[in-house]
């Protein structure tokens, strides 16, 4: 297959496997999504979904969040890891949302990335999942799979994101990034990987990756 045929195969296979696409992080609005995505850094979505109900029971909006101390937030989110940084970020960004944005999450990459503890990937998830703006957030799953599928040589998520945006149609970005995440978890994980179940890698995968798998 040439590159375009591989891209089409990926799109069609994912569409067949995931005709409806659940959002991994539980949330009810842009603010709760923003907090959940921030908490998900170096933490599983399953763990985040266990912790956010405890946090949101006390504060599911920036006005209630700033009534809590950084220490109180830290105690609740401790199981998500990096709690000192994340709690300061949550408290700080809640203040900024009130002071600069009328308590609303801004619909802008620029304003989102100005918020404490919010990087490009977090901003991309919020823009795509909360506001429907085309974005292609690249996490470790997507980075790993795009390399396995020989669709990027990217040594980092920045390059992989550029490659994904170049080869996939923009109108599919928001669906595809979620479909690839689910596929990576279910069929092409980093550990305990079974190539026979991983139809996409088995069909179009990078030769060196497949050869390395068989050597093991």
PDB file of C-alpha atoms in Angstrom:
ATOM      1  CA  UNK A   1       0.000   0.000   0.000  1.00  0.00           C
ATOM      2  CA  UNK A   2       1.147   3.542  -0.659  1.00  0.00           C
ATOM      3  CA  UNK A   3       0.804   6.183   2.062  1.00  0.00           C
ATOM      4  CA  UNK A   4      -2.626   7.434   0.935  1.00  0.00           C
ATOM      5  CA  UNK A   5      -3.967   3.877   0.853  1.00  0.00           C
ATOM      6  CA  UNK A   6      -2.631   3.307   4.380  1.00  0.00           C
ATOM      7  CA  UNK A   7      -4.323   6.497   5.584  1.00  0.00           C
ATOM      8  CA  UNK A   8      -7.635   5.431   4.007  1.00  0.00           C
ATOM      9  CA  UNK A   9      -7.299   1.964   5.575  1.00  0.00           C
ATOM     10  CA  UNK A  10      -6.787   3.522   9.022  1.00  0.00           C
ATOM     11  CA  UNK A  11      -9.792   5.855   8.638  1.00  0.00           C
ATOM     12  CA  UNK A  12     -12.118   3.087   7.400  1.00  0.00           C
ATOM     13  CA  UNK A  13     -11.010   0.524  10.012  1.00  0.00           C
ATOM     14  CA  UNK A  14     -11.446   2.969  12.889  1.00  0.00           C
ATOM     15  CA  UNK A  15     -14.846   4.086  11.605  1.00  0.00           C
ATOM     16  CA  UNK A  16     -15.959   0.454  11.500  1.00  0.00           C
ATOM     17  CA  UNK A  17     -14.665  -0.294  15.009  1.00  0.00           C
ATOM     18  CA  UNK A  18     -15.887   2.958  16.602  1.00  0.00           C
ATOM     19  CA  UNK A  19     -18.991   4.254  14.796  1.00  0.00           C
ATOM     20  CA  UNK A  20     -19.910   6.106  17.982  1.00  0.00           C
ATOM     21  CA  UNK A  21     -17.027   7.468  19.999  1.00  0.00           C
ATOM     22  CA  UNK A  22     -17.213   7.861  23.772  1.00  0.00           C
ATOM     23  CA  UNK A  23     -15.216  10.705  25.320  1.00  0.00           C
ATOM     24  CA  UNK A  24     -12.765   9.118  27.808  1.00  0.00           C
ATOM     25  CA  UNK A  25     -13.045  11.783  30.527  1.00  0.00           C
ATOM     26  CA  UNK A  26     -16.357  12.326  32.316  1.00  0.00           C
ATOM     27  CA  UNK A  27     -17.460  15.971  32.300  1.00  0.00           C
ATOM     28  CA  UNK A  28     -20.569  18.117  31.952  1.00  0.00           C
ATOM     29  CA  UNK A  29     -19.247  21.382  30.496  1.00  0.00           C
ATOM     30  CA  UNK A  30     -16.034  23.066  29.247  1.00  0.00           C
ATOM     31  CA  UNK A  31     -14.811  23.889  32.764  1.00  0.00           C
ATOM     32  CA  UNK A  32     -15.132  20.361  34.149  1.00  0.00           C
ATOM     33  CA  UNK A  33     -13.512  19.003  30.961  1.00  0.00           C
ATOM     34  CA  UNK A  34     -10.603  21.429  31.334  1.00  0.00           C
ATOM     35  CA  UNK A  35     -10.014  20.324  34.934  1.00  0.00           C
ATOM     36  CA  UNK A  36     -10.316  16.629  34.018  1.00  0.00           C
ATOM     37  CA  UNK A  37      -7.824  16.957  31.151  1.00  0.00           C
ATOM     38  CA  UNK A  38      -5.389  18.829  33.393  1.00  0.00           C
ATOM     39  CA  UNK A  39      -5.642  16.035  35.974  1.00  0.00           C
ATOM     40  CA  UNK A  40      -5.050  13.360  33.318  1.00  0.00           C
ATOM     41  CA  UNK A  41      -1.388  14.347  32.805  1.00  0.00           C
ATOM     42  CA  UNK A  42       0.641  11.237  33.734  1.00  0.00           C
ATOM     43  CA  UNK A  43      -2.509   9.644  35.147  1.00  0.00           C
ATOM     44  CA  UNK A  44      -5.018   7.193  33.684  1.00  0.00           C
ATOM     45  CA  UNK A  45      -8.441   8.393  32.590  1.00  0.00           C
ATOM     46  CA  UNK A  46      -9.991   5.686  34.798  1.00  0.00           C
ATOM     47  CA  UNK A  47      -8.320   7.185  37.872  1.00  0.00           C
ATOM     48  CA  UNK A  48      -9.292  10.726  36.864  1.00  0.00           C
ATOM     49  CA  UNK A  49     -12.932   9.640  36.484  1.00  0.00           C
ATOM     50  CA  UNK A  50     -12.799   8.239  40.037  1.00  0.00           C
ATOM     51  CA  UNK A  51     -11.435  11.497  41.479  1.00  0.00           C
ATOM     52  CA  UNK A  52     -13.322  14.222  39.589  1.00  0.00           C
ATOM     53  CA  UNK A  53     -16.725  13.421  41.164  1.00  0.00           C
ATOM     54  CA  UNK A  54     -15.160  14.033  44.598  1.00  0.00           C
ATOM     55  CA  UNK A  55     -13.676  17.344  43.455  1.00  0.00           C
ATOM     56  CA  UNK A  56     -16.734  18.502  41.507  1.00  0.00           C
ATOM     57  CA  UNK A  57     -19.053  17.695  44.414  1.00  0.00           C
ATOM     58  CA  UNK A  58     -17.288  20.562  46.203  1.00  0.00           C
ATOM     59  CA  UNK A  59     -16.526  22.780  43.201  1.00  0.00           C
ATOM     60  CA  UNK A  60     -17.655  22.267  39.614  1.00  0.00           C
ATOM     61  CA  UNK A  61     -17.157  25.898  38.576  1.00  0.00           C
ATOM     62  CA  UNK A  62     -14.364  28.457  39.032  1.00  0.00           C
ATOM     63  CA  UNK A  63     -16.285  30.527  41.603  1.00  0.00           C
ATOM     64  CA  UNK A  64     -16.600  27.587  44.007  1.00  0.00           C
ATOM     65  CA  UNK A  65     -13.101  26.343  43.190  1.00  0.00           C
ATOM     66  CA  UNK A  66     -11.404  29.535  44.396  1.00  0.00           C
ATOM     67  CA  UNK A  67     -13.281  29.260  47.709  1.00  0.00           C
ATOM     68  CA  UNK A  68     -11.201  26.141  48.352  1.00  0.00           C
ATOM     69  CA  UNK A  69      -7.551  26.413  49.319  1.00  0.00           C
ATOM     70  CA  UNK A  70      -4.793  24.966  47.149  1.00  0.00           C
ATOM     71  CA  UNK A  71      -4.144  22.517  50.004  1.00  0.00           C
ATOM     72  CA  UNK A  72      -7.775  21.304  50.001  1.00  0.00           C
ATOM     73  CA  UNK A  73      -7.679  20.758  46.240  1.00  0.00           C
ATOM     74  CA  UNK A  74      -4.345  18.957  46.564  1.00  0.00           C
ATOM     75  CA  UNK A  75      -5.711  16.510  49.142  1.00  0.00           C
ATOM     76  CA  UNK A  76      -8.626  15.514  46.876  1.00  0.00           C
ATOM     77  CA  UNK A  77      -6.592  15.115  43.687  1.00  0.00           C
ATOM     78  CA  UNK A  78      -3.545  13.478  45.296  1.00  0.00           C
ATOM     79  CA  UNK A  79      -4.279  10.023  43.728  1.00  0.00           C
ATOM     80  CA  UNK A  80      -3.880  11.588  40.254  1.00  0.00           C
ATOM     81  CA  UNK A  81      -0.205  12.383  40.883  1.00  0.00           C
ATOM     82  CA  UNK A  82       1.652  15.690  40.476  1.00  0.00           C
ATOM     83  CA  UNK A  83      -0.872  17.114  42.946  1.00  0.00           C
ATOM     84  CA  UNK A  84       1.218  20.113  44.119  1.00  0.00           C
ATOM     85  CA  UNK A  85       1.522  21.460  40.563  1.00  0.00           C
ATOM     86  CA  UNK A  86      -1.995  20.483  39.477  1.00  0.00           C
ATOM     87  CA  UNK A  87      -3.698  21.971  42.544  1.00  0.00           C
ATOM     88  CA  UNK A  88      -1.910  25.303  42.052  1.00  0.00           C
ATOM     89  CA  UNK A  89      -2.826  25.201  38.379  1.00  0.00           C
ATOM     90  CA  UNK A  90      -6.506  24.510  39.052  1.00  0.00           C
ATOM     91  CA  UNK A  91      -6.736  27.257  41.664  1.00  0.00           C
ATOM     92  CA  UNK A  92      -4.773  29.732  39.559  1.00  0.00           C
ATOM     93  CA  UNK A  93      -6.628  29.157  36.302  1.00  0.00           C
ATOM     94  CA  UNK A  94      -9.989  29.408  38.100  1.00  0.00           C
ATOM     95  CA  UNK A  95      -8.984  32.903  39.300  1.00  0.00           C
ATOM     96  CA  UNK A  96      -7.942  33.893  35.777  1.00  0.00           C
ATOM     97  CA  UNK A  97     -11.190  32.596  34.255  1.00  0.00           C
ATOM     98  CA  UNK A  98     -13.138  34.812  36.670  1.00  0.00           C
ATOM     99  CA  UNK A  99     -10.873  37.873  36.365  1.00  0.00           C
ATOM    100  CA  UNK A 100     -10.325  37.807  32.595  1.00  0.00           C
ATOM    101  CA  UNK A 101     -13.036  35.680  31.013  1.00  0.00           C
ATOM    102  CA  UNK A 102     -16.202  36.216  33.028  1.00  0.00           C
ATOM    103  CA  UNK A 103     -15.926  32.783  34.629  1.00  0.00           C
ATOM    104  CA  UNK A 104     -16.090  31.041  31.235  1.00  0.00           C
ATOM    105  CA  UNK A 105     -13.528  28.811  29.533  1.00  0.00           C
ATOM    106  CA  UNK A 106     -12.236  30.775  26.521  1.00  0.00           C
ATOM    107  CA  UNK A 107     -12.750  29.309  23.041  1.00  0.00           C
ATOM    108  CA  UNK A 108      -9.215  30.162  21.945  1.00  0.00           C
ATOM    109  CA  UNK A 109      -5.956  28.217  21.827  1.00  0.00           C
ATOM    110  CA  UNK A 110      -4.077  31.395  22.715  1.00  0.00           C
ATOM    111  CA  UNK A 111      -6.085  32.172  25.863  1.00  0.00           C
ATOM    112  CA  UNK A 112      -6.242  28.531  26.970  1.00  0.00           C
ATOM    113  CA  UNK A 113      -2.479  28.093  26.671  1.00  0.00           C
ATOM    114  CA  UNK A 114      -1.955  31.203  28.810  1.00  0.00           C
ATOM    115  CA  UNK A 115      -3.653  29.448  31.752  1.00  0.00           C
ATOM    116  CA  UNK A 116      -1.382  27.855  34.393  1.00  0.00           C
ATOM    117  CA  UNK A 117      -0.766  24.110  33.944  1.00  0.00           C
ATOM    118  CA  UNK A 118      -2.494  24.162  30.522  1.00  0.00           C
ATOM    119  CA  UNK A 119      -0.269  23.128  27.631  1.00  0.00           C
ATOM    120  CA  UNK A 120      -1.001  22.718  23.936  1.00  0.00           C
ATOM    121  CA  UNK A 121      -2.374  19.182  24.263  1.00  0.00           C
ATOM    122  CA  UNK A 122      -4.818  20.157  27.032  1.00  0.00           C
ATOM    123  CA  UNK A 123      -5.937  23.193  25.032  1.00  0.00           C
ATOM    124  CA  UNK A 124      -6.412  21.004  21.946  1.00  0.00           C
ATOM    125  CA  UNK A 125      -8.606  18.514  23.830  1.00  0.00           C
ATOM    126  CA  UNK A 126     -10.800  21.310  25.201  1.00  0.00           C
ATOM    127  CA  UNK A 127     -11.093  23.042  21.825  1.00  0.00           C
ATOM    128  CA  UNK A 128     -12.046  19.810  20.057  1.00  0.00           C
ATOM    129  CA  UNK A 129     -14.237  18.092  22.651  1.00  0.00           C
ATOM    130  CA  UNK A 130     -15.880  21.104  24.316  1.00  0.00           C
ATOM    131  CA  UNK A 131     -16.173  23.479  21.364  1.00  0.00           C
ATOM    132  CA  UNK A 132     -15.984  21.283  18.262  1.00  0.00           C
ATOM    133  CA  UNK A 133     -13.014  23.183  16.830  1.00  0.00           C
ATOM    134  CA  UNK A 134     -10.797  20.938  14.650  1.00  0.00           C
ATOM    135  CA  UNK A 135      -7.710  19.916  16.635  1.00  0.00           C
ATOM    136  CA  UNK A 136      -5.517  16.835  16.867  1.00  0.00           C
ATOM    137  CA  UNK A 137      -4.300  16.369  20.450  1.00  0.00           C
ATOM    138  CA  UNK A 138      -1.459  13.849  20.415  1.00  0.00           C
ATOM    139  CA  UNK A 139      -0.929  11.743  23.516  1.00  0.00           C
ATOM    140  CA  UNK A 140       1.422   8.798  23.989  1.00  0.00           C
ATOM    141  CA  UNK A 141      -1.105   6.364  22.448  1.00  0.00           C
ATOM    142  CA  UNK A 142      -1.416   8.386  19.238  1.00  0.00           C
ATOM    143  CA  UNK A 143       2.326   9.017  19.096  1.00  0.00           C
ATOM    144  CA  UNK A 144       3.039   5.278  19.448  1.00  0.00           C
ATOM    145  CA  UNK A 145       0.444   4.205  16.867  1.00  0.00           C
ATOM    146  CA  UNK A 146       1.314   6.812  14.242  1.00  0.00           C
ATOM    147  CA  UNK A 147       4.903   5.532  14.434  1.00  0.00           C
ATOM    148  CA  UNK A 148       3.875   1.859  14.362  1.00  0.00           C
ATOM    149  CA  UNK A 149       1.696   2.564  11.314  1.00  0.00           C
ATOM    150  CA  UNK A 150       4.602   4.248   9.511  1.00  0.00           C
ATOM    151  CA  UNK A 151       2.636   7.495   9.227  1.00  0.00           C
ATOM    152  CA  UNK A 152       5.232   9.592  11.052  1.00  0.00           C
ATOM    153  CA  UNK A 153       8.911   9.503  11.859  1.00  0.00           C
ATOM    154  CA  UNK A 154       8.248  11.996  14.609  1.00  0.00           C
ATOM    155  CA  UNK A 155      10.606  11.759  17.543  1.00  0.00           C
ATOM    156  CA  UNK A 156       8.153  13.787  19.645  1.00  0.00           C
ATOM    157  CA  UNK A 157       4.451  14.594  19.901  1.00  0.00           C
ATOM    158  CA  UNK A 158       4.924  18.005  18.228  1.00  0.00           C
ATOM    159  CA  UNK A 159       6.137  16.441  14.978  1.00  0.00           C
ATOM    160  CA  UNK A 160       3.563  13.655  15.177  1.00  0.00           C
ATOM    161  CA  UNK A 161       0.766  16.226  15.520  1.00  0.00           C
ATOM    162  CA  UNK A 162       2.029  18.088  12.434  1.00  0.00           C
ATOM    163  CA  UNK A 163       2.131  14.847  10.443  1.00  0.00           C
ATOM    164  CA  UNK A 164      -1.355  13.789  11.599  1.00  0.00           C
ATOM    165  CA  UNK A 165      -2.815  17.148  10.601  1.00  0.00           C
ATOM    166  CA  UNK A 166      -1.131  16.941   7.216  1.00  0.00           C
ATOM    167  CA  UNK A 167      -2.277  13.441   6.245  1.00  0.00           C
ATOM    168  CA  UNK A 168      -5.779  13.246   7.776  1.00  0.00           C
ATOM    169  CA  UNK A 169      -8.718  15.396   6.521  1.00  0.00           C
ATOM    170  CA  UNK A 170      -9.430  18.257   8.932  1.00  0.00           C
ATOM    171  CA  UNK A 171     -13.124  17.363   9.264  1.00  0.00           C
ATOM    172  CA  UNK A 172     -12.095  13.986  10.727  1.00  0.00           C
ATOM    173  CA  UNK A 173      -9.513  15.210  13.253  1.00  0.00           C
ATOM    174  CA  UNK A 174     -11.838  15.383  16.263  1.00  0.00           C
ATOM    175  CA  UNK A 175     -13.188  11.870  15.719  1.00  0.00           C
ATOM    176  CA  UNK A 176      -9.892  10.323  14.687  1.00  0.00           C
ATOM    177  CA  UNK A 177      -7.857  11.409  17.685  1.00  0.00           C
ATOM    178  CA  UNK A 178     -10.388   9.741  19.996  1.00  0.00           C
ATOM    179  CA  UNK A 179     -10.723   6.644  17.796  1.00  0.00           C
ATOM    180  CA  UNK A 180      -6.935   6.191  17.766  1.00  0.00           C
ATOM    181  CA  UNK A 181      -6.779   6.546  21.566  1.00  0.00           C
ATOM    182  CA  UNK A 182      -9.427   3.828  22.030  1.00  0.00           C
ATOM    183  CA  UNK A 183      -7.779   1.609  19.423  1.00  0.00           C
ATOM    184  CA  UNK A 184      -4.391   1.975  21.113  1.00  0.00           C
ATOM    185  CA  UNK A 185      -5.790   0.947  24.465  1.00  0.00           C
ATOM    186  CA  UNK A 186      -7.770  -2.021  23.147  1.00  0.00           C
ATOM    187  CA  UNK A 187      -5.659  -3.390  20.296  1.00  0.00           C
ATOM    188  CA  UNK A 188      -2.202  -1.821  20.251  1.00  0.00           C
ATOM    189  CA  UNK A 189      -0.997  -1.111  23.809  1.00  0.00           C
ATOM    190  CA  UNK A 190       2.600  -0.403  24.766  1.00  0.00           C
ATOM    191  CA  UNK A 191       2.699  -3.510  26.986  1.00  0.00           C
ATOM    192  CA  UNK A 192       1.175  -6.980  26.508  1.00  0.00           C
ATOM    193  CA  UNK A 193       0.758  -6.197  22.818  1.00  0.00           C
ATOM    194  CA  UNK A 194      -0.715  -8.979  20.655  1.00  0.00           C
ATOM    195  CA  UNK A 195      -0.006  -8.217  17.002  1.00  0.00           C
ATOM    196  CA  UNK A 196      -2.575 -10.790  15.827  1.00  0.00           C
ATOM    197  CA  UNK A 197      -5.358  -8.700  17.376  1.00  0.00           C
ATOM    198  CA  UNK A 198      -3.890  -5.437  16.068  1.00  0.00           C
ATOM    199  CA  UNK A 199      -5.318  -5.520  12.527  1.00  0.00           C
ATOM    200  CA  UNK A 200      -4.058  -2.069  11.539  1.00  0.00           C
ATOM    201  CA  UNK A 201      -0.421  -2.588  12.542  1.00  0.00           C
ATOM    202  CA  UNK A 202      -0.504  -6.133  11.185  1.00  0.00           C
ATOM    203  CA  UNK A 203      -1.696  -4.819   7.804  1.00  0.00           C
ATOM    204  CA  UNK A 204       0.248  -1.563   7.346  1.00  0.00           C
ATOM    205  CA  UNK A 205       2.787  -1.494  10.179  1.00  0.00           C
ATOM    206  CA  UNK A 206       6.375  -0.287   9.934  1.00  0.00           C
ATOM    207  CA  UNK A 207       8.582  -3.232   8.974  1.00  0.00           C
ATOM    208  CA  UNK A 208      11.145  -2.629  11.717  1.00  0.00           C
ATOM    209  CA  UNK A 209       8.375  -2.562  14.356  1.00  0.00           C
ATOM    210  CA  UNK A 210       6.862  -5.834  13.143  1.00  0.00           C
ATOM    211  CA  UNK A 211      10.284  -7.513  12.823  1.00  0.00           C
ATOM    212  CA  UNK A 212      11.156  -6.408  16.354  1.00  0.00           C
ATOM    213  CA  UNK A 213       7.843  -7.832  17.641  1.00  0.00           C
ATOM    214  CA  UNK A 214       8.525 -11.239  16.060  1.00  0.00           C
ATOM    215  CA  UNK A 215      12.052 -11.358  17.477  1.00  0.00           C
ATOM    216  CA  UNK A 216      10.588 -11.125  20.967  1.00  0.00           C
TER     217      UNK A 216
END
